[in-house]
Short mmCIF file of C-alpha atoms in Angstrom, two decimals:
data_model
loop_
_atom_site.label_atom_id
_atom_site.label_comp_id
_atom_site.label_asym_id
_atom_site.label_seq_id
_atom_site.Cartn_x
_atom_site.Cartn_y
_atom_site.Cartn_z
CA MET A 3 -1.94 11.92 9.50
CA SER A 4 -4.32 14.60 8.26
CA GLU A 5 -6.50 14.14 5.21
CA SER A 6 -4.70 16.99 3.46
CA THR A 7 -1.45 15.02 3.61
CA LEU A 8 -2.99 12.50 1.25
CA GLU A 9 -4.10 15.01 -1.35
CA THR A 10 -3.30 13.86 -4.88
CA ASN A 11 -1.82 17.23 -5.87
CA SER A 12 -5.15 18.16 -7.56
CA ALA A 13 -4.49 15.74 -10.40
CA ILE A 14 -7.68 14.70 -12.16
CA PRO A 15 -8.14 10.98 -11.37
CA PRO A 16 -8.35 8.65 -14.36
CA VAL A 17 -11.57 7.03 -15.50
CA VAL A 18 -11.99 3.24 -15.50
CA VAL A 19 -13.81 1.83 -18.53
CA LEU A 20 -14.96 -1.81 -18.56
CA CYS A 21 -15.82 -3.18 -21.98
CA GLU A 22 -18.74 -5.60 -21.84
CA PRO A 23 -18.07 -6.97 -18.35
CA GLN A 24 -19.80 -10.28 -17.81
CA LEU A 25 -20.29 -10.73 -14.06
CA GLY A 26 -21.72 -8.25 -11.59
CA GLU A 27 -19.36 -9.68 -8.98
CA ASN A 28 -16.37 -8.62 -11.05
CA ILE A 29 -17.73 -5.11 -11.43
CA GLY A 30 -18.14 -4.93 -7.66
CA MET A 31 -14.56 -6.01 -7.08
CA VAL A 32 -13.38 -3.43 -9.61
CA ALA A 33 -15.31 -0.75 -7.70
CA ARG A 34 -13.63 -1.86 -4.49
CA ALA A 35 -10.18 -1.68 -6.09
CA MET A 36 -10.94 1.79 -7.42
CA ALA A 37 -12.15 3.05 -4.04
CA ASN A 38 -9.02 1.68 -2.35
CA PHE A 39 -6.90 4.12 -4.33
CA GLY A 40 -9.17 7.12 -4.73
CA LEU A 41 -10.78 6.50 -8.12
CA SER A 42 -14.52 6.90 -8.53
CA ASP A 43 -15.48 7.35 -12.21
CA LEU A 44 -16.54 3.90 -13.46
CA ARG A 45 -17.94 3.52 -16.97
CA LEU A 46 -19.55 0.29 -18.20
CA ILE A 47 -20.08 -0.67 -21.81
CA ASN A 48 -23.01 -3.05 -22.23
CA PRO A 49 -22.65 -5.13 -19.04
CA ARG A 50 -23.90 -8.61 -19.91
CA ASP A 51 -26.14 -9.06 -16.87
CA GLY A 52 -27.57 -5.56 -17.00
CA TRP A 53 -27.33 -2.61 -14.66
CA PRO A 54 -27.81 -1.81 -11.81
CA SER A 55 -26.57 -5.02 -10.24
CA ASP A 56 -27.17 -6.23 -6.70
CA LYS A 57 -24.24 -8.62 -7.06
CA ALA A 58 -21.92 -5.75 -7.96
CA ARG A 59 -23.08 -3.78 -4.96
CA SER A 60 -22.68 -6.71 -2.55
CA THR A 61 -19.13 -7.51 -3.71
CA SER A 62 -17.96 -3.89 -3.72
CA SER A 63 -17.25 -4.04 0.02
CA ARG A 64 -19.00 -0.73 0.74
CA ALA A 65 -17.56 1.07 -2.29
CA HIS A 66 -21.17 2.03 -2.94
CA HIS A 67 -20.30 5.54 -4.07
CA VAL A 68 -18.47 4.06 -7.07
CA ILE A 69 -21.34 1.66 -7.89
CA GLU A 70 -24.03 4.32 -7.60
CA ALA A 71 -22.14 6.79 -9.78
CA ALA A 72 -21.28 4.23 -12.49
CA ARG A 73 -22.53 5.07 -15.98
CA VAL A 74 -23.52 2.69 -18.77
CA PHE A 75 -22.70 3.31 -22.43
CA ASP A 76 -23.64 1.56 -25.65
CA THR A 77 -20.27 1.99 -27.34
CA VAL A 78 -16.61 2.42 -26.46
CA GLU A 79 -16.54 5.61 -28.52
CA ALA A 80 -19.22 7.16 -26.32
CA ALA A 81 -17.54 6.03 -23.10
CA VAL A 82 -14.21 7.67 -23.94
CA ALA A 83 -15.53 10.64 -25.92
CA ASP A 84 -14.55 13.24 -23.31
CA LEU A 85 -11.13 11.74 -22.50
CA GLN A 86 -7.93 13.25 -23.85
CA LEU A 87 -5.57 10.41 -22.94
CA VAL A 88 -6.74 6.80 -23.16
CA PHE A 89 -4.77 3.70 -22.18
CA ALA A 90 -5.82 0.27 -23.43
CA THR A 91 -4.76 -2.49 -21.07
CA THR A 92 -3.75 -5.75 -22.69
CA ALA A 93 -1.28 -8.57 -22.13
CA ARG A 94 -1.25 -9.62 -25.80
CA ASN A 95 0.97 -8.38 -28.59
CA ARG A 96 -1.06 -6.36 -31.07
CA ASP A 97 -0.39 -5.56 -34.70
CA ILE A 98 -1.20 -1.94 -33.93
CA PRO A 99 1.61 0.67 -33.93
CA LYS A 100 1.12 2.28 -30.52
CA PRO A 101 3.49 3.12 -27.67
CA VAL A 102 3.55 0.40 -25.01
CA VAL A 103 4.13 1.40 -21.38
CA GLY A 104 4.03 -0.29 -18.01
CA PRO A 105 1.53 0.67 -15.30
CA ASP A 106 4.11 2.85 -13.55
CA GLU A 107 4.82 4.92 -16.66
CA ALA A 108 1.12 5.13 -17.46
CA ALA A 109 0.49 6.45 -13.95
CA THR A 110 3.23 9.06 -14.32
CA GLN A 111 1.71 10.27 -17.57
CA SER A 112 -1.83 10.23 -16.21
CA VAL A 113 -0.86 12.27 -13.16
CA ALA A 114 1.16 14.75 -15.22
CA GLN A 115 -1.73 15.26 -17.61
CA GLY A 116 -4.23 15.40 -14.77
CA LEU A 117 -2.29 18.21 -13.13
CA SER A 118 -2.72 20.15 -16.36
CA GLY A 119 -6.46 19.54 -16.39
CA ILE A 120 -6.30 16.82 -19.04
CA SER A 121 -8.61 13.86 -18.44
CA SER A 122 -7.38 10.30 -18.85
CA GLY A 123 -8.75 6.81 -18.58
CA TYR A 124 -7.94 3.12 -18.67
CA MET A 125 -9.89 0.64 -20.80
CA PHE A 126 -10.18 -2.94 -19.57
CA GLY A 127 -11.53 -5.79 -21.67
CA ARG A 128 -13.82 -8.73 -21.16
CA GLU A 129 -13.06 -11.37 -18.58
CA ARG A 130 -12.54 -14.09 -21.18
CA TRP A 131 -10.62 -12.40 -23.99
CA GLY A 132 -9.97 -8.77 -23.17
CA LEU A 133 -10.14 -5.93 -25.66
CA ASN A 134 -10.52 -6.36 -29.40
CA ASN A 135 -8.31 -4.58 -31.90
CA ASP A 136 -10.93 -1.98 -32.77
CA GLU A 137 -11.15 -0.99 -29.11
CA VAL A 138 -7.38 -0.88 -28.74
CA ALA A 139 -7.24 1.34 -31.83
CA LEU A 140 -9.24 4.00 -29.96
CA ALA A 141 -6.55 4.32 -27.30
CA HIS A 142 -3.49 6.54 -27.39
CA LYS A 143 -1.23 4.00 -25.69
CA ILE A 144 -1.15 0.40 -24.58
CA VAL A 145 -0.55 -0.53 -20.96
CA THR A 146 0.78 -3.97 -20.22
CA LEU A 147 1.79 -5.37 -16.86
CA PRO A 148 5.13 -7.13 -16.28
CA VAL A 149 3.49 -10.53 -15.97
CA ASP A 150 4.96 -13.93 -16.73
CA PRO A 151 4.23 -14.35 -20.46
CA THR A 152 3.45 -18.04 -19.94
CA TYR A 153 0.52 -17.05 -17.69
CA ALA A 154 -0.42 -13.49 -18.53
CA SER A 155 -4.14 -13.61 -17.78
CA LEU A 156 -5.27 -11.40 -14.91
CA ASN A 157 -8.65 -11.10 -13.24
CA ILE A 158 -10.13 -7.78 -14.34
CA ALA A 159 -10.23 -6.48 -10.76
CA GLN A 160 -6.58 -7.39 -10.29
CA ALA A 161 -5.61 -5.44 -13.41
CA VAL A 162 -7.60 -2.42 -12.22
CA LEU A 163 -6.02 -2.70 -8.77
CA VAL A 164 -2.47 -2.59 -10.16
CA CYS A 165 -3.17 0.43 -12.37
CA ALA A 166 -5.07 2.26 -9.61
CA TYR A 167 -2.30 1.55 -7.11
CA GLU A 168 0.37 2.92 -9.43
CA TRP A 169 -1.69 6.04 -10.08
CA ARG A 170 -2.21 6.66 -6.37
CA ARG A 171 1.46 6.03 -5.60
CA VAL A 172 2.55 8.65 -8.14
CA ALA A 173 -0.23 11.13 -7.33
CA THR A 174 0.58 11.15 -3.59
CA ALA A 175 4.36 10.77 -4.03
CA GLY A 176 4.14 7.51 -2.09
CA VAL A 177 2.83 9.11 1.10
CA LEU A 178 1.38 6.47 3.41
CA PRO A 179 -1.94 7.01 5.23
CA PHE A 180 -0.33 6.79 8.67
CA SER A 181 3.01 6.39 10.39
CA LEU A 182 4.14 5.18 13.82
CA GLU A 183 7.62 6.64 13.62
CA ASP A 184 7.02 9.19 16.36
CA TYR A 185 4.41 7.37 18.41
CA ASP A 186 6.56 7.25 21.54
CA GLY A 187 8.38 10.55 21.58
CA VAL A 188 11.74 11.87 20.45
CA PRO A 189 14.94 9.80 20.20
CA ALA A 190 16.61 9.29 23.56
CA ALA A 191 19.80 11.19 24.37
CA GLN A 192 22.93 9.08 24.59
CA ASP A 193 23.50 10.20 28.16
CA ASP A 194 20.10 8.85 29.18
CA ILE A 195 20.78 5.56 27.40
CA GLN A 196 24.12 5.17 29.15
CA ARG A 197 22.59 5.84 32.56
CA MET A 198 19.89 3.29 31.81
CA PHE A 199 22.48 0.72 30.82
CA ASN A 200 24.63 1.38 33.89
CA HIS A 201 21.51 0.89 35.98
CA LEU A 202 20.81 -2.41 34.18
CA GLU A 203 24.39 -3.61 34.52
CA GLN A 204 24.38 -2.95 38.27
CA ALA A 205 21.08 -4.80 38.70
CA LEU A 206 22.29 -7.78 36.69
CA ASP A 207 25.58 -7.83 38.57
CA ALA A 208 23.75 -7.93 41.91
CA ARG A 209 21.78 -10.96 40.73
CA GLY A 210 24.86 -12.84 39.54
CA PHE A 211 23.99 -12.64 35.87
CA PHE A 212 27.57 -12.31 34.63
CA ARG A 213 28.91 -15.85 34.84
CA PRO A 214 31.71 -16.62 34.37
CA LEU A 215 33.08 -13.22 35.34
CA GLU A 216 35.83 -13.30 32.72
CA LYS A 217 33.13 -13.10 30.02
CA LYS A 218 31.47 -10.05 31.54
CA PRO A 219 33.20 -7.51 29.20
CA VAL A 220 32.02 -9.38 26.10
CA THR A 221 28.48 -9.83 27.42
CA THR A 222 28.33 -6.19 28.45
CA ARG A 223 29.37 -5.00 25.00
CA ARG A 224 26.75 -7.17 23.36
CA LEU A 225 24.04 -5.89 25.65
CA ARG A 226 25.04 -2.31 24.97
CA ASN A 227 24.99 -2.97 21.25
CA LEU A 228 21.54 -4.53 21.52
CA PHE A 229 20.11 -1.34 23.02
CA GLN A 230 22.00 0.94 20.64
CA LYS A 231 20.49 -0.85 17.66
CA SER A 232 16.99 -0.36 19.03
CA ASP A 233 16.82 3.40 18.36
CA LEU A 234 15.24 3.96 21.75
CA THR A 235 13.00 6.94 22.40
CA ASP A 236 13.04 8.94 25.61
CA ASN A 237 9.80 7.30 26.73
CA GLU A 238 11.18 3.81 26.08
CA VAL A 239 14.26 4.60 28.19
CA ARG A 240 12.01 5.68 31.05
CA ILE A 241 10.04 2.46 30.72
CA MET A 242 13.24 0.42 30.84
CA ARG A 243 14.40 2.26 33.95
CA GLY A 244 11.07 1.37 35.57
CA VAL A 245 11.49 -2.28 34.56
CA ILE A 246 14.97 -2.40 36.06
CA SER A 247 13.76 -0.77 39.29
CA CYS A 248 10.98 -3.34 39.54
CA PHE A 249 13.53 -6.07 38.92
CA GLU A 250 15.67 -4.72 41.77
CA LYS A 251 12.72 -4.63 44.16
CA TYR A 252 11.77 -8.17 43.20
CA GLY A 253 15.29 -9.31 44.01
CA VAL A 254 15.20 -7.70 47.45
CA LYS A 255 11.73 -9.02 48.36
CA ASN A 256 12.61 -12.55 47.36
CA LYS A 257 16.20 -12.61 48.49
CA GLY A 258 17.18 -16.16 49.40
CA LYS A 259 14.22 -17.71 47.61
CA GLY A 260 15.60 -17.68 44.06
#
């Protein structure tokens, strides 16, 4: 599949903002999740262990372009200053009157806005306790994942992965990076399939496969159905004809030894 097939319809990708992340390893895993789904703008607010981070780079699994382009800010306000649509991700109920959407709806809105040239971003909180209310207040909407409320805590990289996946799915209309649907040619014609099966039936008959003979009609129908369900291609039919021919030759060469 060509690279152009995976274009994200020119939608501006969302920014990922991490508020006071604690571990460089977690930042690296976030970068990896972003790179998996085509996001590259990572913004860090006061990372606890400083920046740059060798641990972040080593755990990014070669998503070095995200790590190297990451920017550090002193405040949330500065990190989101240029964004026109900001989502705050949280699994906790907040006493803040804001619309609450799932990651799928957030992705739909982000893509729609991105197609219009409007920049968006997702804010993610600290590993231990997430975003505070003042940070949530800076967002336009809250994103929450459909987690089990009895165990709602997600690793920060997992939360980023889900949101990035949903954005990519919407932006590319679910197009997969490759397909094997046509790897072996066009669907076989029914006439070719029938000739192949007749060939197989004759070969099996010669080897005494149909025993007892009174069950041959039932067995034949089941064999035919087996091949019909396989959606054979023309190349696969040719391969089967070659297999049957080899089977016939084997029977002749070893006649009386089986």
